[in-house]
Short mmCIF file of C-alpha atoms and ligand atoms in Angstrom, two decimals:
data_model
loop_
_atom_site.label_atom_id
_atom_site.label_comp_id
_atom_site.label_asym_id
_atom_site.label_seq_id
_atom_site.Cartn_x
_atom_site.Cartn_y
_atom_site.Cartn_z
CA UNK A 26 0.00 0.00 0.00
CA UNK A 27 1.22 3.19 -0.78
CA UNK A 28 0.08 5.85 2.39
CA UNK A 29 -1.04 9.42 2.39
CA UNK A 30 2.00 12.31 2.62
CA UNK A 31 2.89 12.69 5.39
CA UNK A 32 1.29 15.85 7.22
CA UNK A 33 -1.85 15.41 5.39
CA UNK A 34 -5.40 13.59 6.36
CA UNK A 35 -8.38 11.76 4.70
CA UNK A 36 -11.85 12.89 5.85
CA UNK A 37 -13.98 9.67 6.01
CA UNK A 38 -16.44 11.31 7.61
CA UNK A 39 -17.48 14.83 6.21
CA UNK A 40 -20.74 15.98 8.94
CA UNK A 41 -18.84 18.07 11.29
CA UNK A 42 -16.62 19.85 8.60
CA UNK A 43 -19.47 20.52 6.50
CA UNK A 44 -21.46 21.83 9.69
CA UNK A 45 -18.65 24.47 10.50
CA UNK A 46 -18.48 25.44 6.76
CA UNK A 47 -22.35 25.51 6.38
CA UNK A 48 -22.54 27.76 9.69
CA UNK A 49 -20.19 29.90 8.72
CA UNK A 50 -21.55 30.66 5.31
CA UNK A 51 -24.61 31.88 6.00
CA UNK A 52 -23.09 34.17 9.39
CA UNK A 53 -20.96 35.63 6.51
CA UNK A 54 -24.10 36.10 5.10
CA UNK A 55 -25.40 38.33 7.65
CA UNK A 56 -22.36 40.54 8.07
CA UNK A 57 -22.54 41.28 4.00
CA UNK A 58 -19.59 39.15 2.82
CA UNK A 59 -19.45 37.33 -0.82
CA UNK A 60 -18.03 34.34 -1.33
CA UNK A 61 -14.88 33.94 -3.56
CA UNK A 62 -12.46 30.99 -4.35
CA UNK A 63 -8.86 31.85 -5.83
CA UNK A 64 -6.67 29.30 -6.97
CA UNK A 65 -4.42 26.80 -5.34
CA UNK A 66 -1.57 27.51 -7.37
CA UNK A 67 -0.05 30.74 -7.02
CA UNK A 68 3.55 32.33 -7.91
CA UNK A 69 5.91 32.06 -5.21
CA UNK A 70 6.59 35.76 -5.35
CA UNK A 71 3.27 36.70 -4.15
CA UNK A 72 4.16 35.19 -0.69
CA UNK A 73 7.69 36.23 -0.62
CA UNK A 74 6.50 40.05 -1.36
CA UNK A 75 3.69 40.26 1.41
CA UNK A 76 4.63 37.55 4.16
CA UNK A 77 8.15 38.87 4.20
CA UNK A 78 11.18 37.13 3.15
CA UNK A 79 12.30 36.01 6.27
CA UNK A 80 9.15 34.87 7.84
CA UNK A 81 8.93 31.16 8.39
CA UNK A 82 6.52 30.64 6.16
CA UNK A 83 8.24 31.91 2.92
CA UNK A 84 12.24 30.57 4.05
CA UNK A 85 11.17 26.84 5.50
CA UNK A 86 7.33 26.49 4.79
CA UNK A 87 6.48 27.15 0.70
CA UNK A 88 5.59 24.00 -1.19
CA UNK A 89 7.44 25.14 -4.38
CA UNK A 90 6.46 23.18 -7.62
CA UNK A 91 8.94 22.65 -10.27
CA UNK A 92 6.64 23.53 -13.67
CA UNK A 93 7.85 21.76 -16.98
CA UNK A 94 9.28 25.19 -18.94
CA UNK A 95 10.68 26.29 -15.22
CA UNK A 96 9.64 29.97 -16.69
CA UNK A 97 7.60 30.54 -13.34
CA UNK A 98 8.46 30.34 -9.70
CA UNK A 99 4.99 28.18 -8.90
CA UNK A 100 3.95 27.45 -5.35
CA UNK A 101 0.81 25.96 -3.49
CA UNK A 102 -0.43 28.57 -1.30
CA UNK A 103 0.27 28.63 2.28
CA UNK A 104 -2.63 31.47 3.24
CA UNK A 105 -5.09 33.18 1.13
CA UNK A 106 -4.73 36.89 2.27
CA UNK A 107 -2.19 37.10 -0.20
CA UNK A 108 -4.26 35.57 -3.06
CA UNK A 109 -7.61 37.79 -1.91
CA UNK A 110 -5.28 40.78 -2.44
CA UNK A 111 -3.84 39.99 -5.77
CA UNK A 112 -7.46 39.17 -6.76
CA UNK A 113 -8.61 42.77 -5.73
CA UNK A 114 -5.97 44.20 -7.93
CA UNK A 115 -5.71 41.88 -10.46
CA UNK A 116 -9.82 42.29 -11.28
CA UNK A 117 -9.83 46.22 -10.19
CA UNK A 118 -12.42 45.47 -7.77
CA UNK A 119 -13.57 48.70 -6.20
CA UNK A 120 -12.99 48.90 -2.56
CA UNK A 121 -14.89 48.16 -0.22
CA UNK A 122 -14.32 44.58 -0.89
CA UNK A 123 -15.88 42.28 1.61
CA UNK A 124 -15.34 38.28 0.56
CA UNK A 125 -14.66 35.45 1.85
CA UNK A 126 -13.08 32.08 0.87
CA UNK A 127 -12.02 28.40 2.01
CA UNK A 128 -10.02 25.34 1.16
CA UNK A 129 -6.85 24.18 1.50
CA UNK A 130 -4.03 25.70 2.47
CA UNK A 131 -0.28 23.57 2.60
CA UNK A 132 3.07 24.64 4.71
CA UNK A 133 6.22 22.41 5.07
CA UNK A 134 5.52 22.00 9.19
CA UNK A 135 6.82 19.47 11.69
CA UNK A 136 3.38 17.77 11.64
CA UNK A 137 1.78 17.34 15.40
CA UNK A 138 -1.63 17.44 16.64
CA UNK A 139 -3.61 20.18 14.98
CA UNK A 140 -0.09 21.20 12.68
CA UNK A 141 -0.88 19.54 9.20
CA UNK A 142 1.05 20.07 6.03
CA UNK A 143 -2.32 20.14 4.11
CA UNK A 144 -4.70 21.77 6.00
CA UNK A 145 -8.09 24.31 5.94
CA UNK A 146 -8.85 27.81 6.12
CA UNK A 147 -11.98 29.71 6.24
CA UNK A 148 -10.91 33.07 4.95
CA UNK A 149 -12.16 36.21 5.55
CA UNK A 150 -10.97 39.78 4.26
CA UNK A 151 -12.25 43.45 4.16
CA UNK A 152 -10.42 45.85 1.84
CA UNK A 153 -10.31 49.19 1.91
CA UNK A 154 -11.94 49.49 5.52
CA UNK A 155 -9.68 52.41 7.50
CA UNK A 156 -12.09 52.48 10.10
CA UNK A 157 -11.42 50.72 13.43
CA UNK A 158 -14.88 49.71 13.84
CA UNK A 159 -14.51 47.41 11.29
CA UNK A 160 -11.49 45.24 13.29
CA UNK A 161 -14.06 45.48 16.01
CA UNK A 162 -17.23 44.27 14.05
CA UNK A 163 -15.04 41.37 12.61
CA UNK A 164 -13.53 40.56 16.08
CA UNK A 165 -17.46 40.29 17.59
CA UNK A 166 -18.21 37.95 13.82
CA UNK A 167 -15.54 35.46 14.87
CA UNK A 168 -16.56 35.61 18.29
CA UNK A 169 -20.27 34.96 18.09
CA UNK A 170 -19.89 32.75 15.62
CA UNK A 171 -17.36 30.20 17.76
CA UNK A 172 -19.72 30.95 21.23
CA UNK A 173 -23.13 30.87 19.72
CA UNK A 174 -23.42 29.02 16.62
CA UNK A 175 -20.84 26.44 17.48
CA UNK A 176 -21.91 26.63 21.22
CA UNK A 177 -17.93 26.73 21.96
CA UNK A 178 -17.15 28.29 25.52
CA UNK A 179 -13.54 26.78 26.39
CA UNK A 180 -11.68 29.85 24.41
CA UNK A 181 -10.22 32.87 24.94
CA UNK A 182 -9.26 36.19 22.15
CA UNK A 183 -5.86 37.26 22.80
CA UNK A 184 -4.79 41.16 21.55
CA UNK A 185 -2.40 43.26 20.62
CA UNK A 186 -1.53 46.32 19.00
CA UNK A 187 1.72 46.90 16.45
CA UNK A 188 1.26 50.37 16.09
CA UNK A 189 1.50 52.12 12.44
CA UNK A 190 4.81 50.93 10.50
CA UNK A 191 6.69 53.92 11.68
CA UNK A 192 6.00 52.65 15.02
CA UNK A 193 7.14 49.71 14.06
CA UNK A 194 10.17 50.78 12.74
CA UNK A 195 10.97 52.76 16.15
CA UNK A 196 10.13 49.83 18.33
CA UNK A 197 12.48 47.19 16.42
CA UNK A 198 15.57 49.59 17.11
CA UNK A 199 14.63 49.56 20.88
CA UNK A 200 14.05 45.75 20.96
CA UNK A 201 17.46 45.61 19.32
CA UNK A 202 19.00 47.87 21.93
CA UNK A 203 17.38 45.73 24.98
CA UNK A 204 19.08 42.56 22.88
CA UNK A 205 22.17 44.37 22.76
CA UNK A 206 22.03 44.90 26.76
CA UNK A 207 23.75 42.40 29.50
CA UNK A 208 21.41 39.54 28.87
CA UNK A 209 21.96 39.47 25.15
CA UNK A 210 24.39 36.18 25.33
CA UNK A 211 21.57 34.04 27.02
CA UNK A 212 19.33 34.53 24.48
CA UNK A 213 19.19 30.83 22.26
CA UNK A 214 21.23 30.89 18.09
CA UNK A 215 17.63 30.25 16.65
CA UNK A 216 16.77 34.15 18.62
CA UNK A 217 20.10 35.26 17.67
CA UNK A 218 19.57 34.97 14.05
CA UNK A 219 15.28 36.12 14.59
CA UNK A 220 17.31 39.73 15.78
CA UNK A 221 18.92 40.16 12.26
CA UNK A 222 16.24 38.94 10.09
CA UNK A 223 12.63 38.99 11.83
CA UNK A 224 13.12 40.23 15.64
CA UNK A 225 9.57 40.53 16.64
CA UNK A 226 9.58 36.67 16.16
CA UNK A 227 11.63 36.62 18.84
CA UNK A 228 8.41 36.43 21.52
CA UNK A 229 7.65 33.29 19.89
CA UNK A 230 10.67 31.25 21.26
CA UNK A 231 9.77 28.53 23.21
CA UNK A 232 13.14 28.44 24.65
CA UNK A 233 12.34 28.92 28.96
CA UNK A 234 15.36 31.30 29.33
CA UNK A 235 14.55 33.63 26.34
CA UNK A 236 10.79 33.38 27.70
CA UNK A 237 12.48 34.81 31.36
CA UNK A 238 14.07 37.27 28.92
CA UNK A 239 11.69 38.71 27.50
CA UNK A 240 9.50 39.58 30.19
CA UNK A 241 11.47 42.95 30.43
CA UNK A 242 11.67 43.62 26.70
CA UNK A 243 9.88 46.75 25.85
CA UNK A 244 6.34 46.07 24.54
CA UNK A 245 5.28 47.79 21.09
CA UNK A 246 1.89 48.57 22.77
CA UNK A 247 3.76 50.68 24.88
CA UNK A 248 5.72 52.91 21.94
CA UNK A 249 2.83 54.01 20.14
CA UNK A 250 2.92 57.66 18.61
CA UNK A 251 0.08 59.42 19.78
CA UNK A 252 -2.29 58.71 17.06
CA UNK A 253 -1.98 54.85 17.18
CA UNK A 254 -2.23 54.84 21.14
CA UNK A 255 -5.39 56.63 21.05
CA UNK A 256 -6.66 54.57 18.27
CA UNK A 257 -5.37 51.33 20.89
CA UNK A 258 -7.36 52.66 23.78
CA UNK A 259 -10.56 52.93 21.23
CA UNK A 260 -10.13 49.58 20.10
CA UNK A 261 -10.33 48.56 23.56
CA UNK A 262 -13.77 50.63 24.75
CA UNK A 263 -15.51 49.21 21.60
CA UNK A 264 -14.79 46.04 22.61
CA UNK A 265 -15.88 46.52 25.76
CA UNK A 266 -18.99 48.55 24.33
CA UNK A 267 -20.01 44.74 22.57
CA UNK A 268 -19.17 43.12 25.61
CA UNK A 269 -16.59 41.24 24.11
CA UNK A 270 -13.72 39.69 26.33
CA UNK A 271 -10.07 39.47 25.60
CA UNK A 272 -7.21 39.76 27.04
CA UNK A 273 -4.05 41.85 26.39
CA UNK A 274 -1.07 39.90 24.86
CA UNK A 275 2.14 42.37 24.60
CA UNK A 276 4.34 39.44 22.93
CA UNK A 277 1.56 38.69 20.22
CA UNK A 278 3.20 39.55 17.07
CA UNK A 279 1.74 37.02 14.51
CA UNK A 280 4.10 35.26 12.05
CA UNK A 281 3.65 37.27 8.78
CA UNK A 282 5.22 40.50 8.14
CA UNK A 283 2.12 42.35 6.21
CA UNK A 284 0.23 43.18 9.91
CA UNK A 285 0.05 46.67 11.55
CA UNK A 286 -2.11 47.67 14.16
CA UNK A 287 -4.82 45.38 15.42
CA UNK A 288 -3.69 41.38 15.60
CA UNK A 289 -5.37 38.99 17.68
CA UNK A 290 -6.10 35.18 17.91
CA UNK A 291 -8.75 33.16 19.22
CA UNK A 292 -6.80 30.55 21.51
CA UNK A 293 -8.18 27.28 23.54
CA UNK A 294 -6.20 25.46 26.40
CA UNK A 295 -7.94 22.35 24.88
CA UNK A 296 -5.84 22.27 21.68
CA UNK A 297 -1.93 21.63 23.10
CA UNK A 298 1.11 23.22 22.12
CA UNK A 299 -1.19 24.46 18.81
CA UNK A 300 -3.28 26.57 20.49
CA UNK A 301 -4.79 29.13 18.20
CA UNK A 302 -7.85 28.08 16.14
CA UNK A 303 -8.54 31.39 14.61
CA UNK A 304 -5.63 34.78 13.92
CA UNK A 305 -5.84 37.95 11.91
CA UNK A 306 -5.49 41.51 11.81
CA UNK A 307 -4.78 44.58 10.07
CA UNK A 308 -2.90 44.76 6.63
CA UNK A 309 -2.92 48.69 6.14
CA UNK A 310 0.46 48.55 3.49
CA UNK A 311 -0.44 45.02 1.69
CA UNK A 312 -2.76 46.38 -1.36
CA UNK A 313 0.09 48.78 -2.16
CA UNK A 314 3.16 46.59 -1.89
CA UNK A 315 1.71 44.28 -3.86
CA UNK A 316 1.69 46.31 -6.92
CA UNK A 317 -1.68 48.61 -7.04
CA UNK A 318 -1.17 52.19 -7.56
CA UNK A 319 -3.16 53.20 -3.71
CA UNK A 320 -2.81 51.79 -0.81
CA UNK A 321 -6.21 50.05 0.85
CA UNK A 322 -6.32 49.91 4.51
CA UNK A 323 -7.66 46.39 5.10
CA UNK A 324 -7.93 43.49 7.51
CA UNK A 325 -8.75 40.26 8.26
CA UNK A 326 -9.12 36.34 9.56
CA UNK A 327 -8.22 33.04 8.77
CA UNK A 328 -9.96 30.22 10.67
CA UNK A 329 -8.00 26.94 11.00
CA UNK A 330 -10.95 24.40 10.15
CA UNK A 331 -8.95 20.86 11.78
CA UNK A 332 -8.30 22.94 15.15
CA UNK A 333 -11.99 24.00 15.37
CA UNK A 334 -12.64 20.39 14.30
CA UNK A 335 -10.77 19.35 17.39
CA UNK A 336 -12.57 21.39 19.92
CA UNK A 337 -15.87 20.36 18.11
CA UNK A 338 -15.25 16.87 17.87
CA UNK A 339 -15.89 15.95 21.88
CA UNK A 340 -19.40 17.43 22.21
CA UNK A 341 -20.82 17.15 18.34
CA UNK A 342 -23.56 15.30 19.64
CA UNK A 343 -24.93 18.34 20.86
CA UNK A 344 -24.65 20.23 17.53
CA UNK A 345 -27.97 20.47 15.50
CA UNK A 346 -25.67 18.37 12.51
CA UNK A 347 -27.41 17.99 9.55
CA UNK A 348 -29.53 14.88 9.70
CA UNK A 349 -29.05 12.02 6.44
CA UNK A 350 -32.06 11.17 4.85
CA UNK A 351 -34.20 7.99 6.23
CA UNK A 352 -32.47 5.17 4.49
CA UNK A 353 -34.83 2.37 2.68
CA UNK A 354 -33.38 -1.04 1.67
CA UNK A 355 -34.20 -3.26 -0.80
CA UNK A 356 -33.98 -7.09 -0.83
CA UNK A 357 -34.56 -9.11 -4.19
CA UNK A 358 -34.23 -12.89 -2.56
CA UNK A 359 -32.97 -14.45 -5.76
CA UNK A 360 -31.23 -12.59 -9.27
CA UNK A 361 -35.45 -13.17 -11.08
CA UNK A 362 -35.90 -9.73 -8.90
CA UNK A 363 -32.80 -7.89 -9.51
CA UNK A 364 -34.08 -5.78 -12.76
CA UNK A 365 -37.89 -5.54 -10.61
CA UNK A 366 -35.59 -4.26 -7.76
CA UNK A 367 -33.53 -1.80 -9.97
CA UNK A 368 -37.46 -0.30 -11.08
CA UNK A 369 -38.28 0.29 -7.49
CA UNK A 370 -35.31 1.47 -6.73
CA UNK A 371 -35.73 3.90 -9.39
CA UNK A 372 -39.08 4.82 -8.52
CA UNK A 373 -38.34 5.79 -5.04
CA UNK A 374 -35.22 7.64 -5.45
CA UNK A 375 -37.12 9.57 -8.57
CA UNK A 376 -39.71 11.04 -5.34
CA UNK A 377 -36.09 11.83 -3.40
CA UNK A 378 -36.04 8.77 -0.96
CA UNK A 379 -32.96 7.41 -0.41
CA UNK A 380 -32.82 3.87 -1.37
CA UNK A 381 -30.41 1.03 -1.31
CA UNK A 382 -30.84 -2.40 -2.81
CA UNK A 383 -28.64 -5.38 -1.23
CA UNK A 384 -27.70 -7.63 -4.71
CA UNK A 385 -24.67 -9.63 -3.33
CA UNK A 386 -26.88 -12.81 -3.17
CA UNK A 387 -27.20 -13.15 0.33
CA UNK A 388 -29.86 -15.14 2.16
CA UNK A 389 -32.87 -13.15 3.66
CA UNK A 390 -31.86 -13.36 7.39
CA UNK A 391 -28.19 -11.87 6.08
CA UNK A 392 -29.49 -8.68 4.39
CA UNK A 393 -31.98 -8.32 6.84
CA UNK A 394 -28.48 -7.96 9.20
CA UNK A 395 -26.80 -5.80 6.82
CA UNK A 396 -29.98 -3.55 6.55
CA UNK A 397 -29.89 -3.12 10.27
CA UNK A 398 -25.97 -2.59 10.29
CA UNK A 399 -27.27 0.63 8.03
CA UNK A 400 -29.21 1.84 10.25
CA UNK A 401 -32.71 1.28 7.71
CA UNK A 402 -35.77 2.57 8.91
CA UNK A 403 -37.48 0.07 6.41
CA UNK A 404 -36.89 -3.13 3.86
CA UNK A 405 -38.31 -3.85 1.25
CA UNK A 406 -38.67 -7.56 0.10
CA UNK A 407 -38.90 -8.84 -3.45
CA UNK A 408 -39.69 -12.57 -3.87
CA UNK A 409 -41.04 -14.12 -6.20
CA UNK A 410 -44.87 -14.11 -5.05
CA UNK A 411 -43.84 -10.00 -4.85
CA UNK A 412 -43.20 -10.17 -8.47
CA UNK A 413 -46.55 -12.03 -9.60
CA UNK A 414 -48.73 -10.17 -7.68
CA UNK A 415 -46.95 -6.85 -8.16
CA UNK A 416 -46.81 -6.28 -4.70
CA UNK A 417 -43.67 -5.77 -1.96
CA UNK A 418 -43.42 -6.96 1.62
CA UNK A 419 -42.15 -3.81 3.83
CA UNK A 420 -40.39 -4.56 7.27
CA UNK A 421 -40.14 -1.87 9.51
CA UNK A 422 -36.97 -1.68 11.04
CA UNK A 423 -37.61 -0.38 14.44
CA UNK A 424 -40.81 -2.38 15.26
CA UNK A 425 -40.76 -5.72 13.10
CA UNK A 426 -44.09 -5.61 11.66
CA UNK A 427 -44.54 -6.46 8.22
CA UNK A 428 -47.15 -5.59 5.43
CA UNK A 429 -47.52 -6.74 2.05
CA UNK A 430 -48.65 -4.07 -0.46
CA UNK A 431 -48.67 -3.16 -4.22
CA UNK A 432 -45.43 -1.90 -5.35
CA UNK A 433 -47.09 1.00 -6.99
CA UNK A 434 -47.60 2.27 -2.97
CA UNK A 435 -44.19 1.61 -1.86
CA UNK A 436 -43.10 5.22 -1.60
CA UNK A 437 -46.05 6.67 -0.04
CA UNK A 438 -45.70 3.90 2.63
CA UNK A 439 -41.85 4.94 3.58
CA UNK A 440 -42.33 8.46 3.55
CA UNK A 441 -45.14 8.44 5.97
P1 LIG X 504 -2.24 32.17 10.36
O1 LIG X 504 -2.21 32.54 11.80
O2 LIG X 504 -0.98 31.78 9.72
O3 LIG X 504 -2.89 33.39 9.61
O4 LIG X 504 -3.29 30.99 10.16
C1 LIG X 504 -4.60 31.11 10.62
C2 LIG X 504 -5.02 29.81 11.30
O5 LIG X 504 -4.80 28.70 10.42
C3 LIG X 504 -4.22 29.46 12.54
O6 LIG X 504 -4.72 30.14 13.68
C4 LIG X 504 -4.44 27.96 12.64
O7 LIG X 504 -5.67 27.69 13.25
C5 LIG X 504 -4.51 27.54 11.18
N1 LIG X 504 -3.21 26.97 10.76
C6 LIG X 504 -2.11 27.61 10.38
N2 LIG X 504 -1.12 26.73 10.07
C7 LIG X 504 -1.65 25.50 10.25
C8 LIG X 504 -1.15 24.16 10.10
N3 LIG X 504 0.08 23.92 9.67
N4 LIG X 504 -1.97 23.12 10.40
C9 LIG X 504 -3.24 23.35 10.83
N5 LIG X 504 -3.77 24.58 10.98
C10 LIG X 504 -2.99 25.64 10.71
C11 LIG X 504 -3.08 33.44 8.27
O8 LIG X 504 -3.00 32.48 7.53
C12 LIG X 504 -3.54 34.80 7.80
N6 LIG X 504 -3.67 34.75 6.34
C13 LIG X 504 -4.85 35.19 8.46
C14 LIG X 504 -5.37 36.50 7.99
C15 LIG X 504 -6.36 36.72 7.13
N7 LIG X 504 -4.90 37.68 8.36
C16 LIG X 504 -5.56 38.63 7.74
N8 LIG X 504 -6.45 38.05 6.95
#
């Protein structure tokens, strides 16, 4: 046998996923966004420009396909921000632009629980939307939409604010200058190289002594200009205005380069070491570097579908999961009723009853086993008295009793 890639995962059972999609569709719905799909397939460029080139995602991560003519640098994408963006400019669309997308996304990962290579995003993007009440509005989306349509409660939204990308660029010279200070030699190679290429990844290390560290780091939050900290302190009534909780996380700095002021992610103690289900922000910069002549203030979400699918999974019983039609069987007893069977069969399913027929020659008692095993509400027996007298013999499933009755009645029986 050959087995999947590693990193990557076969759905065998499709209810849940399609539950969370279904959901989230029509609360998209409600908040005005249109559904778009953009390909898989995209040129590695586009990530390099607006992730950043030293982000992990564009220097370990990028699936990079080798195309035939090797004329174009040809990747499968690893996010869809990118891809919405280069939509928006590609098709002029005129701003605001509210869509949203989903599918797969891949990224060269150590796989572990919840980290595939292959895995799902529910996208969502607003561009050319400077106003803060819009990262607020999206924020409350996300939130009511995990809390009351997925009944989730074990979860908590985690904040931060990077400032405008001057700010930026005056906060990255003073995290420098802390990392130049005394402790500077304790801090692990993998931070050592994060201060020359990326240095806000730096909160990310895992490493217990850079973690000690960096508790007295200066926090961007902290070295806003004045416009940016008011706009922070905003963001924070309106939040509190749609009684939405969170909680302040100086260190969160996201992994891609293309945020500015608002990030946040939607975390949960139930998922392990891969703990956020949900992250976005603000992309003020993005539209512009990637090529259009004006800059489009924007923002965003992507939802990771198998983490959500992991919180989900315990309690899905007590989702309202969309319910598979009552299933009807049918049982020719010998190969003279197999074509009479196939009629039936076509009969019902033409008035949108789900039907089966059992034609693998087994005796009565052993369909009658495997119609149970499929959870049939009723069978429906062809023998060959059935076929003179154009009648059928229906079992109900759940209380045994049996009725003979022309087959031209069949499927107003089962549906009552
Ligand atoms: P991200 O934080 O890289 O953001 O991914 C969003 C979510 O996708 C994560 O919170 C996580 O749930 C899921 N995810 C990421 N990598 C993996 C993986 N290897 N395996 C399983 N799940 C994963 C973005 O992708 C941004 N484009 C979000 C965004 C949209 N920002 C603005 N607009």
């Amino acid at each position: 046998m050959v087995p999947r890639v590693k990193g990557t995962q076969d759905f065998l059972d499709l209810s849940l996923y399609n539950f969370v999609i279904d959901r989230m569709k029509k609360q998209l719905q409600f908040y005005h966004f249109v559904e778009i799909a953009t390909p898989i397939l995209e040129s590695v460029d586009l990530f390099s420009r607006s992730l950043g080139l030293y982000t992990d995602v564009v220097t370990k991560e990028m699936f990079v396909i080798a195309s035939a003519d090797d004329e174009e640098r040809i990747c499968l994408r690893p996010e869809a921000t990118a891809s919405t963006v280069r939509a928006f400019i590609e098709h002029q669309v005129k701003p605001p632009w509210k869509v949203f997308s989903y599918g797969p996304m891949f990224r060269y990962e150590r796989p572990q629980k919840g980290r595939f290579r292959q895995f799902h995003q529910i996208n969502i993007e607003i561009i050319g939307a400077a106003a803060l009440e819009q990262d607020v509005q999206l924020i409350k989306m996300l939130d009511r939409f995990f809390h009351e349509q997925l009944l989730l409660n074990n979860y908590a939204l985690l904040l931060n604010f990077l400032g405008c990308f001057d700010d930026r660029k005056t906060y990255q010279l003073l995290l420098k200058d802390f990392l130049q200070g005394p402790r500077a030699g304790d801090i692990c190679s993998m931070c050592l190289e994060r201060k020359e290429r990326n240095i806000m990844r730096i909160f990310d290390c895992k490493n217990p002594l850079c973690q000690k560290i960096y508790q007295n780091a200066p926090y961007i939050a902290d070295c806003l200009c004045k416009k940016c900290a008011k706009e922070w302190r905003q963001l924070q009534d309106q939040l509190s205005l749609l009684s939405i909780s969170y909680a302040y996380q100086p260190t969160l700095v996201r992994g891609l380069d293309y945020y500015n002021k608002t990030v946040f992610e939607f975390v949960s103690k139930n998922l392990g070491a891969q703990n956020a289900f949900c992250g976005g922000g603000r992309y003020d910069q993005l539209v512009g570097q990637l090529g259009a002549k004006e800059d489009q203030p924007s923002l965003g979400a992507a939802i990771g579908i198998e983490r959500l699918l992991l919180l989900l999974e315990p309690f899905k019983d007590q989702l309202p999961l969309e319910k598979l039609p009552a299933l009807h069987v049918i049982m020719p007893l010998t190969p003279a009723q197999y074509s009479l069977a196939l009629l039936l069969a076509d009969e019902l399913q033409a008035q949108n009853l789900c039907v089966d027929i059992l034609l693998a020659g087994d005796s009565l008692k052993s369909m009658m086993r495997k119609a149970n095993k499929m959870g049939a509400a009723y069978a429906l027996i062809l023998g060959e008295e059935e076929q003179q007298t154009k009648t059928v013999t229906i079992k109900n499933m759940i209380t045994g009793q049996e009725e003979r009755i022309l087959q031209i009645k069949a499927a107003a029986f089962v549906r009552k």
